CSV table of C-alpha atoms in Angstrom, one decimal:
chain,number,residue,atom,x,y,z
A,1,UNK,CA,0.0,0.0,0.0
A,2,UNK,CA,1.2,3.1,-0.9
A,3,UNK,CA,1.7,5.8,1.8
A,4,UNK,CA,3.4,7.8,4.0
A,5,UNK,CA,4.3,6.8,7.4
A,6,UNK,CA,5.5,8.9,10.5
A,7,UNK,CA,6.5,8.8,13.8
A,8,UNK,CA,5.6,8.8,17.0
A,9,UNK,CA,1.8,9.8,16.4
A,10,UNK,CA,1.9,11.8,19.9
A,11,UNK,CA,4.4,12.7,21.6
A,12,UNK,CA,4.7,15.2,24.8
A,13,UNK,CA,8.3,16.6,26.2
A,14,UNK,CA,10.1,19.0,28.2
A,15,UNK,CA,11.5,22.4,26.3
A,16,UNK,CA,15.0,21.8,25.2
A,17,UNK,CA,14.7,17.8,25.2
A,18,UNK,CA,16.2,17.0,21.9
A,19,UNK,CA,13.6,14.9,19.7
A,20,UNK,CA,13.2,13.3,16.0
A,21,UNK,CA,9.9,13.1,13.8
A,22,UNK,CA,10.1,10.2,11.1
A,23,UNK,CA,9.0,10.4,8.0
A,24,UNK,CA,9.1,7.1,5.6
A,25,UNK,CA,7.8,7.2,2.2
A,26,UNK,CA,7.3,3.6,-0.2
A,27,UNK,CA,6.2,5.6,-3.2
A,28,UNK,CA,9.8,6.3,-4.9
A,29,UNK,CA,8.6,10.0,-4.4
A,30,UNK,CA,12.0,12.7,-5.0
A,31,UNK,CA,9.6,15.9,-2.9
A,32,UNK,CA,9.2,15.8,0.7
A,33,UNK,CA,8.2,18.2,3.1
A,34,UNK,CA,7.3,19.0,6.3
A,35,UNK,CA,4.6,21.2,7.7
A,36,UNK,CA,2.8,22.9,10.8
A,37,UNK,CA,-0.8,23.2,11.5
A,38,UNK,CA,-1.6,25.6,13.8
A,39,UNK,CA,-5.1,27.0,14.9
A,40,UNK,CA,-5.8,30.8,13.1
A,41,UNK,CA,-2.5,29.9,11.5
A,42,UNK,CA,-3.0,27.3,8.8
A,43,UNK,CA,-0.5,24.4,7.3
A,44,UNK,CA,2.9,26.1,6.6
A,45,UNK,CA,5.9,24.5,5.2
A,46,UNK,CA,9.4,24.3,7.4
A,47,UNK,CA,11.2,22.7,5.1
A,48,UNK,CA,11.1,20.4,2.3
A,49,UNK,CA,13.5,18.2,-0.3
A,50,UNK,CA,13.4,18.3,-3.9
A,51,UNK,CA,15.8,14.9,-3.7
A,52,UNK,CA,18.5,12.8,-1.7
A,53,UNK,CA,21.1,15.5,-0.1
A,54,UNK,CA,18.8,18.4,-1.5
A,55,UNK,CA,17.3,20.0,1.5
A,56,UNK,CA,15.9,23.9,1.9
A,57,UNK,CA,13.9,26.1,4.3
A,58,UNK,CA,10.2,26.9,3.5
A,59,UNK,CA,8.3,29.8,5.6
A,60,UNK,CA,9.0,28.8,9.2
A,61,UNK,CA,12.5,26.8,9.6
A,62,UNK,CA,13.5,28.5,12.8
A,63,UNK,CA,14.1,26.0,15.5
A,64,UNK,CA,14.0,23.0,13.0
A,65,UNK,CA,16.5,20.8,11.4
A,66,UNK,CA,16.2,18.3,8.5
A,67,UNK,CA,17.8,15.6,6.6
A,68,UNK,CA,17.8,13.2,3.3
A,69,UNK,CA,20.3,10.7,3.4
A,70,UNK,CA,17.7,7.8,1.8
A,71,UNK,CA,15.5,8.7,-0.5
A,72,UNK,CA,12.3,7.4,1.1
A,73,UNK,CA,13.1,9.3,4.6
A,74,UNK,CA,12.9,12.8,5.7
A,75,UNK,CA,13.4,12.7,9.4
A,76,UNK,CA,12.7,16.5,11.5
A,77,UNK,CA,14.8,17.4,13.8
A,78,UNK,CA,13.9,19.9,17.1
A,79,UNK,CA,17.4,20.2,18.3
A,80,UNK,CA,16.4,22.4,21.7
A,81,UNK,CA,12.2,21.9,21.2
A,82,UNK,CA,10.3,25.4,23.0
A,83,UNK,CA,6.5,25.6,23.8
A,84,UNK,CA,6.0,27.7,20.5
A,85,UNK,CA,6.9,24.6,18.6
A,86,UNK,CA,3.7,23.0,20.1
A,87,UNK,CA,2.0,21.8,17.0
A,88,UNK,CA,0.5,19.3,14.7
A,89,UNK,CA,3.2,18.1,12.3
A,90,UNK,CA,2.9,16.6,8.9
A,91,UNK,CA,5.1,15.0,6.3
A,92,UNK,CA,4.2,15.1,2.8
A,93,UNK,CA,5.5,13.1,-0.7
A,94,UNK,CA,5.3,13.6,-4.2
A,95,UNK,CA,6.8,11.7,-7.1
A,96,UNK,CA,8.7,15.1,-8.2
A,97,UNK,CA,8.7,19.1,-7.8
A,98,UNK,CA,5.4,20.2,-9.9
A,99,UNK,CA,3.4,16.5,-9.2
A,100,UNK,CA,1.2,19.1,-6.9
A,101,UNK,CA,-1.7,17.2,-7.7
A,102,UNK,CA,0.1,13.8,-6.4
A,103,UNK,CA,1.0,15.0,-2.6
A,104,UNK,CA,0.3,12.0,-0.2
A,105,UNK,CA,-0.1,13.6,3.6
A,106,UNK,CA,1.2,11.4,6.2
A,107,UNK,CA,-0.9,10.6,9.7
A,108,UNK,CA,0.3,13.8,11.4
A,109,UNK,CA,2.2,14.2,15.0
A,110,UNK,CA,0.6,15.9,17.3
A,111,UNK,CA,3.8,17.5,19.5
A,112,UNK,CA,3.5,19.1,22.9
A,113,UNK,CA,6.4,21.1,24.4
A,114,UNK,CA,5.9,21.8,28.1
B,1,UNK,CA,3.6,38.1,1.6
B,2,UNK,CA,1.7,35.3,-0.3
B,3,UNK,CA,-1.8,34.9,0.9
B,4,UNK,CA,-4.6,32.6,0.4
B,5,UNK,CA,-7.9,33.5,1.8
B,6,UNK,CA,-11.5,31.9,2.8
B,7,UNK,CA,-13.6,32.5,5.0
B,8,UNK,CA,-13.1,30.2,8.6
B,9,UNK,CA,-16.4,29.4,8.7
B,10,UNK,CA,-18.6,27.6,9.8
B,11,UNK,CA,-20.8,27.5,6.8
B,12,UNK,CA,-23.7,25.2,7.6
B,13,UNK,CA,-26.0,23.4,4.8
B,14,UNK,CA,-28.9,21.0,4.8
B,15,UNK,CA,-28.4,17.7,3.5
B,16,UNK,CA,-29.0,17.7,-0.2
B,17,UNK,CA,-28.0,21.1,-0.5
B,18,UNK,CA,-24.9,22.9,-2.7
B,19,UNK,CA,-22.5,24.0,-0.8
B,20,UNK,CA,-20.4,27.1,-2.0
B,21,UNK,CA,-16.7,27.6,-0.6
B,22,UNK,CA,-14.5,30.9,-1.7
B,23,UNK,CA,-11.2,31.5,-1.5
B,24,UNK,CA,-8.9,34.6,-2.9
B,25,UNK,CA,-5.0,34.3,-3.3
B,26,UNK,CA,-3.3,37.2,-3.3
B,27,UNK,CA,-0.2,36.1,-6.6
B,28,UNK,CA,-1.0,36.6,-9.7
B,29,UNK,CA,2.0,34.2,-10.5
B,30,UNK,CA,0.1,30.9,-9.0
B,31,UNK,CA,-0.8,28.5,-11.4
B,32,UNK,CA,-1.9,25.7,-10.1
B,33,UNK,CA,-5.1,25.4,-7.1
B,34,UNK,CA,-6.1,22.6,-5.2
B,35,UNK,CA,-9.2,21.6,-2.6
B,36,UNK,CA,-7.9,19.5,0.3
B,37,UNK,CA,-10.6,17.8,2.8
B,38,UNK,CA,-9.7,17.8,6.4
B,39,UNK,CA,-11.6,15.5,8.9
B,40,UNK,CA,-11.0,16.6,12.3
B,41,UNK,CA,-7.4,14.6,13.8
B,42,UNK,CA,-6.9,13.6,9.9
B,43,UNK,CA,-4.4,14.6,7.0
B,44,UNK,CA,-5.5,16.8,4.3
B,45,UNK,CA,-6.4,14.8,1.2
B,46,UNK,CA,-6.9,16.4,-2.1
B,47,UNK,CA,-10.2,16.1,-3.8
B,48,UNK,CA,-9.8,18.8,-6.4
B,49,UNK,CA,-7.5,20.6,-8.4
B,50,UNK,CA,-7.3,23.1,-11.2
B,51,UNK,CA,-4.8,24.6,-13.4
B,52,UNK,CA,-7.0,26.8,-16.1
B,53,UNK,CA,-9.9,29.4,-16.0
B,54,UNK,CA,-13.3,28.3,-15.8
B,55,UNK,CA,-15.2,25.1,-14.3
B,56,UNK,CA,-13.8,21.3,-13.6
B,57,UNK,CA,-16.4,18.4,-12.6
B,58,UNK,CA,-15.8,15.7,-10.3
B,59,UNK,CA,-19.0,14.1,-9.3
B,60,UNK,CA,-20.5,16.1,-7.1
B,61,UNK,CA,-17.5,18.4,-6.6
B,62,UNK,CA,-16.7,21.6,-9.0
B,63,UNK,CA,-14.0,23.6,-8.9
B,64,UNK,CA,-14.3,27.1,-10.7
B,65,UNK,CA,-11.2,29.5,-10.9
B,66,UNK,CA,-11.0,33.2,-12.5
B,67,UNK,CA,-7.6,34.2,-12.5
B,68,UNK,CA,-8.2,37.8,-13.6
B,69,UNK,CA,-10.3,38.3,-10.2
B,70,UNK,CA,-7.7,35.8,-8.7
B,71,UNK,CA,-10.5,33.5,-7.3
B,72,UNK,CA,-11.0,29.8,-6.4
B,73,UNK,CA,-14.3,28.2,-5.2
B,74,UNK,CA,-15.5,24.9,-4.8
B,75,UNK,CA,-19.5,23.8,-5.2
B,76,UNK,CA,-20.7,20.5,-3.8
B,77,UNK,CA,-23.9,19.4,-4.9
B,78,UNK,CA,-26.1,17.3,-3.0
B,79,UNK,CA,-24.3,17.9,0.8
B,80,UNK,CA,-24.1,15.0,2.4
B,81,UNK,CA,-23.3,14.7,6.3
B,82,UNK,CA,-20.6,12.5,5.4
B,83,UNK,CA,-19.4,16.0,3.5
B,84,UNK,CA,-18.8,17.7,7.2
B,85,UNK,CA,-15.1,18.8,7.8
B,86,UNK,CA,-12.8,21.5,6.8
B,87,UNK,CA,-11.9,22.7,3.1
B,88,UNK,CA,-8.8,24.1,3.0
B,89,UNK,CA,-7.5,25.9,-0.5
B,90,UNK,CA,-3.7,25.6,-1.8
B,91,UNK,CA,-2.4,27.6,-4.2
B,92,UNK,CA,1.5,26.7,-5.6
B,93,UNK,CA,4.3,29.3,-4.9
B,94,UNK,CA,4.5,31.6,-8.2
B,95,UNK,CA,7.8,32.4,-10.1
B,96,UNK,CA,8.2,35.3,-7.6
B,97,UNK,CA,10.3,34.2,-4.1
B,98,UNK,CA,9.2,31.6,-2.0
B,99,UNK,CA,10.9,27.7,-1.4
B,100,UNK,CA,10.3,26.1,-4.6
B,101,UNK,CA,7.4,23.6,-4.8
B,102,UNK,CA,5.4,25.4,-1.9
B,103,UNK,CA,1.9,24.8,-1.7
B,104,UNK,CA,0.1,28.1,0.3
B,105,UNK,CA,-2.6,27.1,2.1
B,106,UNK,CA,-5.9,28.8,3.6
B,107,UNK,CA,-6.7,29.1,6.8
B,108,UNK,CA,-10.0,26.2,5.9
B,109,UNK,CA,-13.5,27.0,5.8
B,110,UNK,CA,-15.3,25.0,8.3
B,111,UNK,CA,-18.2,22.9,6.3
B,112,UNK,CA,-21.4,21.2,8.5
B,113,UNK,CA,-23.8,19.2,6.4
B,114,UNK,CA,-27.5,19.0,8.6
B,115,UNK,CA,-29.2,15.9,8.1
C-alpha cells in the first residue's frame, strides 16, 4: 500500500529535550516536506526536499533541522524543542517538484512542548 | 507576503443542498489550485485541483477558478453529512520568491452538512 508513514503519532516533552519526527515514504517520491498546523494559522511549510542531499527552508524553519540521506526518509529534527513549537506536524510526498496534484499527507504528530 | 484567503467558517448546509466555498489568493504568478478535505485529527487529502480558468467536474465536486479576479471556489452538490469537515484551499508558490514547490494554504473553511 502506498503511503506515508511517521513517527511517533503523539508525543509530549520537556522544552529543550532534543527529539526526531520520522517520516518514511514507499512511493519512490524525489519531494518531501514537512509542515505545521496551527489554529488561526493554517499548514505552513518548514522545510522540504526536492531529492537525496537536497534540502531547503520553506516559511517557518527557525528551531527545526532536517535531513535526506535515503530517498524514502525525511526525518525532522527539534534540536532544543520550546513551547512555541507545540503543534501538529505533517510530512508530505510527491513523485517530483510540480506533481502538486500527487502530494500524499502522512498521519500527522501531534507535539507538545511543556 | 503570499496569501490565500477563505472565509473560517462555519458555513452550515442542509443535506441535499450545494455547498459554496471561496477562496482569494493574493499572486497573480500561481498557477496551479487545489481543494484539500480535512476531517477533524486527519491529513488533508486532495479532492480537487485546477490549473486553467473556468469550471472542472468531479462528481458532485466543482472547482471554478477566475484568475483575472484571482478566485477559487469549490460547489458541492447534493451535501451530504458524510461532506462535514474543513476545506482548506492551496495555491502553488509563483515564479516570484518563495521555497520552490510550496503549496500556500488557507486558513480552511469549516463545512457542516444538517441531516
Amino acid at each position: 500500500e502506498a503511503q506515508v508513514t511517521q513517527n511517533p503519532r503523539y508525543l509530549i516533552t520537556v522544552t529543550g529535550k532534543k527529539l526526531t519526527v520520522t517520516c518514511s515514504q514507499n512511493m519512490n517520491h524525489e519531494y518531501m516536506s514537512w509542515y505545521r498546523q496551527d489554529p488561526g494559522l493554517g499548514l505552513r511549510q518548514i522545510y522540504y526536499s526536492m531529492n537525496v542531499e537536497v534540502t531547503d527552508k520553506g516559511d517557518v524553519p527557525e528551531g527545526y533541522k532536517v535531513s535526506r540521506k535515503e530517498k524514502r526518509n525525511f526525518p525532522l529534527i527539534l534540536e532544543s524543542p520550546s513551547p512555541n513549537q507545540t503543534s501538529l506536524y505533517f510530512c508530505a510526498s510527491r513523485p517530483s517538484l510540480r506533481s502538486y496534484n500527487e502530494q500524499f499527507f502522512g498521519p500527522g504528530t501531534r507535539l507538545t512542548v511543556l | 507576503q503570499k496569501e490565500v484567503e477563505q472565509n473560517s467558517g462555519p458555513l452550515s448546509v442542509p443535506e441535499g443542498a450545494i455547498a459554496s466555498l471561496n477562496c482569494t489568493y493574493s499572486d497573480r504568478g500561481s498557477q496551479s489550485f487545489f481543494w484539500y478535505r480535512q476531517y477533524s485529527g486527519k491529513s488533508p487529502e486532495l479532492i480537487m485541483f485546477i490549473y486553467s480558468n473556468g469550471d472542472k467536474e468531479d462528481g458532485r465536486f466543482t472547482a471554478q477558478l477566475n484568475k483575472a479576479s484571482q478566485y477559487v471556489s469549490l460547489l458541492i452538490r447534493d451535501s451530504q453529512p458524510s461532506d462535514s469537515a474543513t476545506y482548506l484551499c492551496a495555491v502553488n508558490s509563483g515564479i516570484y520568491g518563495g521555497s520552490q514547490g510550496n503549496l500556500i494554504f488557507g486558513k480552511g473553511t469549516k463545512l457542516s452538512v444538517k441531516p
